[in-house]
PDB file of C-alpha atoms in Angstrom:
ATOM      1  CA  MET A 147      -9.531  35.394   9.489  1.00  0.00           C
ATOM      2  CA  CYS A 148      -9.767  31.801   8.418  1.00  0.00           C
ATOM      3  CA  GLU A 149      -6.775  30.087   6.891  1.00  0.00           C
ATOM      4  CA  LEU A 150      -8.831  29.044   3.834  1.00  0.00           C
ATOM      5  CA  ASP A 151     -10.466  32.301   2.747  1.00  0.00           C
ATOM      6  CA  THR A 152     -11.393  31.551  -0.837  1.00  0.00           C
ATOM      7  CA  LEU A 153     -12.477  28.609  -2.927  1.00  0.00           C
ATOM      8  CA  ARG A 154      -9.080  28.791  -4.604  1.00  0.00           C
ATOM      9  CA  ASP A 155      -7.417  28.177  -1.215  1.00  0.00           C
ATOM     10  CA  VAL A 156      -9.705  25.227  -0.567  1.00  0.00           C
ATOM     11  CA  ILE A 157      -8.891  23.675  -3.953  1.00  0.00           C
ATOM     12  CA  ARG A 158      -5.166  24.267  -3.492  1.00  0.00           C
ATOM     13  CA  GLY A 159      -5.215  22.583  -0.084  1.00  0.00           C
ATOM     14  CA  PHE A 160      -7.351  19.656  -1.228  1.00  0.00           C
ATOM     15  CA  SER A 161      -5.645  16.337  -0.519  1.00  0.00           C
ATOM     16  CA  PRO A 162      -6.260  12.835  -1.892  1.00  0.00           C
ATOM     17  CA  ALA A 163      -6.765  11.781   1.731  1.00  0.00           C
ATOM     18  CA  TRP A 164     -10.340  13.050   1.366  1.00  0.00           C
ATOM     19  CA  PHE A 165     -11.147   9.853  -0.524  1.00  0.00           C
ATOM     20  CA  THR A 166     -11.093   8.121   2.866  1.00  0.00           C
ATOM     21  CA  VAL A 167     -14.375   9.900   3.650  1.00  0.00           C
ATOM     22  CA  SER A 168     -16.031   8.124   0.738  1.00  0.00           C
ATOM     23  CA  MET A 169     -14.296   4.904   1.716  1.00  0.00           C
ATOM     24  CA  GLY A 170     -15.669   5.059   5.260  1.00  0.00           C
ATOM     25  CA  THR A 171     -19.165   6.026   4.108  1.00  0.00           C
ATOM     26  CA  GLY A 172     -19.254   3.058   1.720  1.00  0.00           C
ATOM     27  CA  ILE A 173     -18.098   0.691   4.438  1.00  0.00           C
ATOM     28  CA  VAL A 174     -20.826   1.909   6.795  1.00  0.00           C
ATOM     29  CA  SER A 175     -23.395   1.438   4.031  1.00  0.00           C
ATOM     30  CA  MET A 176     -22.324  -2.157   3.402  1.00  0.00           C
ATOM     31  CA  LEU A 177     -22.215  -2.940   7.129  1.00  0.00           C
ATOM     32  CA  LEU A 178     -25.767  -1.685   7.593  1.00  0.00           C
ATOM     33  CA  TYR A 179     -27.022  -3.443   4.460  1.00  0.00           C
ATOM     34  CA  GLY A 180     -25.510  -6.743   5.539  1.00  0.00           C
ATOM     35  CA  PHE A 181     -26.632  -6.425   9.158  1.00  0.00           C
ATOM     36  CA  PRO A 182     -27.761  -9.893  10.258  1.00  0.00           C
ATOM     37  CA  TYR A 183     -31.000  -8.845  11.977  1.00  0.00           C
ATOM     38  CA  GLU A 184     -33.909  -8.263   9.634  1.00  0.00           C
ATOM     39  CA  TRP A 185     -35.311  -4.777   9.941  1.00  0.00           C
ATOM     40  CA  SER A 186     -36.442  -3.491   6.568  1.00  0.00           C
ATOM     41  CA  PRO A 187     -35.904   0.236   7.261  1.00  0.00           C
ATOM     42  CA  LEU A 188     -32.226  -0.553   7.849  1.00  0.00           C
ATOM     43  CA  LYS A 189     -31.858  -1.653   4.211  1.00  0.00           C
ATOM     44  CA  TYR A 190     -33.297   1.663   3.028  1.00  0.00           C
ATOM     45  CA  ILE A 191     -31.028   3.595   5.398  1.00  0.00           C
ATOM     46  CA  ALA A 192     -28.080   1.670   3.944  1.00  0.00           C
ATOM     47  CA  MET A 193     -29.254   2.531   0.406  1.00  0.00           C
ATOM     48  CA  GLY A 194     -29.409   6.201   1.367  1.00  0.00           C
ATOM     49  CA  ILE A 195     -25.912   6.055   2.806  1.00  0.00           C
ATOM     50  CA  ALA A 196     -24.733   4.325  -0.402  1.00  0.00           C
ATOM     51  CA  LEU A 197     -26.131   7.262  -2.403  1.00  0.00           C
ATOM     52  CA  LEU A 198     -24.360   9.623  -0.005  1.00  0.00           C
ATOM     53  CA  ASP A 199     -21.190   7.615  -0.662  1.00  0.00           C
ATOM     54  CA  LEU A 200     -21.651   8.071  -4.403  1.00  0.00           C
ATOM     55  CA  LEU A 201     -22.169  11.814  -3.943  1.00  0.00           C
ATOM     56  CA  THR A 202     -19.137  12.063  -1.661  1.00  0.00           C
ATOM     57  CA  PHE A 203     -16.957  10.182  -4.151  1.00  0.00           C
ATOM     58  CA  VAL A 204     -18.073  12.310  -7.101  1.00  0.00           C
ATOM     59  CA  VAL A 205     -17.533  15.588  -5.213  1.00  0.00           C
ATOM     60  CA  THR A 206     -14.114  14.440  -3.997  1.00  0.00           C
ATOM     61  CA  LEU A 207     -13.128  13.294  -7.484  1.00  0.00           C
ATOM     62  CA  VAL A 208     -14.265  16.587  -9.026  1.00  0.00           C
ATOM     63  CA  LEU A 209     -12.358  18.655  -6.444  1.00  0.00           C
ATOM     64  CA  PHE A 210      -9.218  16.541  -6.779  1.00  0.00           C
ATOM     65  CA  THR A 211      -9.390  16.675 -10.586  1.00  0.00           C
ATOM     66  CA  TRP A 212      -9.974  20.425 -10.386  1.00  0.00           C
ATOM     67  CA  ARG A 213      -6.810  20.748  -8.300  1.00  0.00           C
ATOM     68  CA  MET A 214      -4.811  18.644 -10.761  1.00  0.00           C
ATOM     69  CA  VAL A 215      -6.015  20.682 -13.743  1.00  0.00           C
ATOM     70  CA  GLN A 216      -5.689  24.094 -12.125  1.00  0.00           C
ATOM     71  CA  TYR A 217      -2.325  23.629 -10.407  1.00  0.00           C
ATOM     72  CA  ARG A 218      -0.773  20.851 -12.494  1.00  0.00           C
ATOM     73  CA  ASP A 219       0.973  19.411  -9.445  1.00  0.00           C
ATOM     74  CA  PHE A 220       0.188  15.717  -9.677  1.00  0.00           C
ATOM     75  CA  PHE A 221       3.872  14.836  -9.856  1.00  0.00           C
ATOM     76  CA  ASN A 222       4.477  16.936  -6.728  1.00  0.00           C
ATOM     77  CA  ILE A 223       1.781  14.948  -4.946  1.00  0.00           C
ATOM     78  CA  LEU A 224       3.375  11.699  -6.108  1.00  0.00           C
ATOM     79  CA  LEU A 225       6.685  12.812  -4.613  1.00  0.00           C
ATOM     80  CA  HIS A 226       5.181  14.139  -1.376  1.00  0.00           C
ATOM     81  CA  PRO A 227       5.929  11.719   1.510  1.00  0.00           C
ATOM     82  CA  GLN A 228       2.422  11.825   3.027  1.00  0.00           C
ATOM     83  CA  MET A 229       0.099  12.750   0.166  1.00  0.00           C
ATOM     84  CA  SER A 230       1.446  10.044  -2.119  1.00  0.00           C
ATOM     85  CA  MET A 231       0.515   7.405   0.447  1.00  0.00           C
ATOM     86  CA  SER A 232      -3.121   8.517   0.456  1.00  0.00           C
ATOM     87  CA  LEU A 233      -3.509   8.237  -3.338  1.00  0.00           C
ATOM     88  CA  GLY A 234      -4.444   4.582  -2.807  1.00  0.00           C
ATOM     89  CA  ALA A 235      -7.592   5.719  -1.012  1.00  0.00           C
ATOM     90  CA  ALA A 236      -9.176   6.630  -4.368  1.00  0.00           C
ATOM     91  CA  PRO A 237      -9.306   3.055  -5.737  1.00  0.00           C
ATOM     92  CA  MET A 238     -10.445   1.793  -2.336  1.00  0.00           C
ATOM     93  CA  ALA A 239     -13.271   4.340  -2.240  1.00  0.00           C
ATOM     94  CA  PHE A 240     -14.203   3.326  -5.781  1.00  0.00           C
ATOM     95  CA  THR A 241     -14.274  -0.291  -4.607  1.00  0.00           C
ATOM     96  CA  THR A 242     -16.920   0.579  -2.011  1.00  0.00           C
ATOM     97  CA  LEU A 243     -19.091   1.970  -4.813  1.00  0.00           C
ATOM     98  CA  ILE A 244     -18.696  -1.226  -6.848  1.00  0.00           C
ATOM     99  CA  THR A 245     -19.504  -3.327  -3.803  1.00  0.00           C
ATOM    100  CA  SER A 246     -22.582  -1.203  -3.126  1.00  0.00           C
ATOM    101  CA  ILE A 247     -23.790  -1.602  -6.710  1.00  0.00           C
ATOM    102  CA  VAL A 248     -23.428  -5.378  -6.607  1.00  0.00           C
ATOM    103  CA  THR A 249     -24.794  -5.891  -3.104  1.00  0.00           C
ATOM    104  CA  ILE A 250     -27.749  -3.524  -3.258  1.00  0.00           C
ATOM    105  CA  LEU A 251     -28.886  -4.134  -6.850  1.00  0.00           C
ATOM    106  CA  ALA A 252     -28.389  -7.935  -6.964  1.00  0.00           C
ATOM    107  CA  PRO A 253     -31.699  -8.778  -5.218  1.00  0.00           C
ATOM    108  CA  TYR A 254     -33.591  -6.660  -7.765  1.00  0.00           C
ATOM    109  CA  GLU A 255     -32.075  -8.567 -10.716  1.00  0.00           C
ATOM    110  CA  VAL A 256     -31.208  -5.436 -12.672  1.00  0.00           C
ATOM    111  CA  ALA A 257     -30.138  -6.641 -16.124  1.00  0.00           C
ATOM    112  CA  TRP A 258     -27.295  -4.156 -16.687  1.00  0.00           C
ATOM    113  CA  MET A 259     -25.815  -4.396 -13.187  1.00  0.00           C
ATOM    114  CA  PRO A 260     -23.357  -7.299 -13.772  1.00  0.00           C
ATOM    115  CA  THR A 261     -21.883  -5.602 -16.849  1.00  0.00           C
ATOM    116  CA  LEU A 262     -21.622  -2.238 -15.105  1.00  0.00           C
ATOM    117  CA  ALA A 263     -19.968  -3.832 -12.072  1.00  0.00           C
ATOM    118  CA  LEU A 264     -17.480  -5.688 -14.268  1.00  0.00           C
ATOM    119  CA  VAL A 265     -16.537  -2.574 -16.278  1.00  0.00           C
ATOM    120  CA  LEU A 266     -16.123  -0.464 -13.133  1.00  0.00           C
ATOM    121  CA  TRP A 267     -14.096  -3.224 -11.492  1.00  0.00           C
ATOM    122  CA  CYS A 268     -11.768  -3.444 -14.503  1.00  0.00           C
ATOM    123  CA  ILE A 269     -11.234   0.329 -14.385  1.00  0.00           C
ATOM    124  CA  ASN A 270     -10.566   0.041 -10.669  1.00  0.00           C
ATOM    125  CA  ILE A 271      -7.957  -2.673 -11.263  1.00  0.00           C
ATOM    126  CA  VAL A 272      -5.964  -0.276 -13.438  1.00  0.00           C
ATOM    127  CA  PHE A 273      -5.893   2.409 -10.730  1.00  0.00           C
ATOM    128  CA  ALA A 274      -5.140  -0.077  -7.947  1.00  0.00           C
ATOM    129  CA  VAL A 275      -2.228  -1.606  -9.851  1.00  0.00           C
ATOM    130  CA  LEU A 276      -0.923   1.852 -10.752  1.00  0.00           C
ATOM    131  CA  SER A 277      -0.991   2.866  -7.102  1.00  0.00           C
ATOM    132  CA  PHE A 278       0.671  -0.426  -6.178  1.00  0.00           C
ATOM    133  CA  LEU A 279       3.506  -0.032  -8.683  1.00  0.00           C
ATOM    134  CA  ALA A 280       4.043   3.711  -9.149  1.00  0.00           C
ATOM    135  CA  ILE A 281       3.873   4.985  -5.587  1.00  0.00           C
ATOM    136  CA  PRO A 282       6.414   2.579  -4.021  1.00  0.00           C
ATOM    137  CA  PHE A 283       8.730   3.094  -6.995  1.00  0.00           C
ATOM    138  CA  LEU A 284       8.615   6.874  -6.668  1.00  0.00           C
ATOM    139  CA  VAL A 285       8.931   6.703  -2.894  1.00  0.00           C
ATOM    140  CA  THR A 286      12.030   4.529  -3.033  1.00  0.00           C
ATOM    141  CA  SER A 287      13.661   6.313  -5.964  1.00  0.00           C
ATOM    142  CA  HIS A 288      12.958   9.976  -5.129  1.00  0.00           C
ATOM    143  CA  GLN A 289      12.629  10.147  -1.349  1.00  0.00           C
ATOM    144  CA  LYS A 290      15.204   9.610   1.348  1.00  0.00           C
ATOM    145  CA  HIS A 291      14.139   7.336   4.196  1.00  0.00           C
ATOM    146  CA  ALA A 292      16.132   6.560   7.295  1.00  0.00           C
ATOM    147  CA  PHE A 293      15.242   3.372   9.127  1.00  0.00           C
ATOM    148  CA  GLU A 294      14.231   5.246  12.292  1.00  0.00           C
ATOM    149  CA  ASN A 295      11.764   7.395  10.302  1.00  0.00           C
ATOM    150  CA  VAL A 296      10.039   4.554   8.432  1.00  0.00           C
ATOM    151  CA  ASN A 297       6.497   3.793   9.547  1.00  0.00           C
ATOM    152  CA  ALA A 298       3.530   1.708   8.454  1.00  0.00           C
ATOM    153  CA  THR A 299       2.221   4.275   5.950  1.00  0.00           C
ATOM    154  CA  LEU A 300       4.699   2.869   3.430  1.00  0.00           C
ATOM    155  CA  LEU A 301       2.504  -0.244   3.328  1.00  0.00           C
ATOM    156  CA  LEU A 302      -0.605   1.682   2.240  1.00  0.00           C
ATOM    157  CA  PRO A 303      -0.031   1.401  -1.547  1.00  0.00           C
ATOM    158  CA  VAL A 304      -0.422  -2.387  -1.244  1.00  0.00           C
ATOM    159  CA  VAL A 305      -3.925  -2.198   0.234  1.00  0.00           C
ATOM    160  CA  PRO A 306      -5.879  -1.103  -2.898  1.00  0.00           C
ATOM    161  CA  THR A 307      -4.892  -4.262  -4.777  1.00  0.00           C
ATOM    162  CA  VAL A 308      -6.092  -6.441  -1.891  1.00  0.00           C
ATOM    163  CA  VAL A 309      -9.370  -4.541  -1.565  1.00  0.00           C
ATOM    164  CA  THR A 310      -9.978  -4.569  -5.327  1.00  0.00           C
ATOM    165  CA  SER A 311      -9.305  -8.295  -5.580  1.00  0.00           C
ATOM    166  CA  SER A 312     -11.777  -9.011  -2.790  1.00  0.00           C
ATOM    167  CA  ALA A 313     -14.381  -6.951  -4.643  1.00  0.00           C
ATOM    168  CA  GLY A 314     -13.594  -9.073  -7.703  1.00  0.00           C
ATOM    169  CA  ALA A 315     -14.972 -12.103  -5.874  1.00  0.00           C
ATOM    170  CA  LEU A 316     -18.230 -10.231  -5.333  1.00  0.00           C
ATOM    171  CA  VAL A 317     -18.334  -9.118  -8.982  1.00  0.00           C
ATOM    172  CA  ALA A 318     -17.704 -12.720 -10.094  1.00  0.00           C
ATOM    173  CA  SER A 319     -20.612 -13.900  -7.934  1.00  0.00           C
ATOM    174  CA  VAL A 320     -23.116 -12.058 -10.166  1.00  0.00           C
ATOM    175  CA  HIS A 321     -21.622 -13.506 -13.358  1.00  0.00           C
ATOM    176  CA  SER A 322     -21.723 -17.008 -14.681  1.00  0.00           C
ATOM    177  CA  GLY A 323     -19.577 -19.174 -16.899  1.00  0.00           C
ATOM    178  CA  THR A 324     -16.293 -18.000 -18.329  1.00  0.00           C
ATOM    179  CA  THR A 325     -16.778 -14.392 -17.178  1.00  0.00           C
ATOM    180  CA  ALA A 326     -16.955 -15.462 -13.552  1.00  0.00           C
ATOM    181  CA  VAL A 327     -13.909 -17.676 -13.970  1.00  0.00           C
ATOM    182  CA  ALA A 328     -11.946 -14.877 -15.658  1.00  0.00           C
ATOM    183  CA  VAL A 329     -12.739 -12.408 -12.873  1.00  0.00           C
TER     184      VAL A 329
END
């Protein structure tokens, strides 16, 4: 028999680390879209992968939210030494979606795209800053760490703020005037 027999077992075992799948898919999409050699089918392949990234993010978000609602164990995840470190993957995966929106739709001059990108980026800032502040606080106040057991995963909560700020430069590039300066 398989270890995960039912959908309930799958939901219970669902980890925020699954957001890294969306993160990686979005990065591949942007790499292919920005590939320096002109081959028009490559742009369409990158657009397809960006849609796959969107689907992956939505499915992951739904499953993670389902777990939080059904088991009400978000605080347990925050206090878990490994799972809490991967919570920052959610804002980084969301950043790949924002980057895809700006990069892929900018050449088509879609009128609503700059506003959508700005709103999504502002939402992403909130989650990135929360992961930057809450996770290290909870790790240092509720977990015991010996120096010989400390590794680089404790640096992961810092990364979403860096990634989100770099996406802010891209969001600002599609705005003009005071909005671009504010971003």
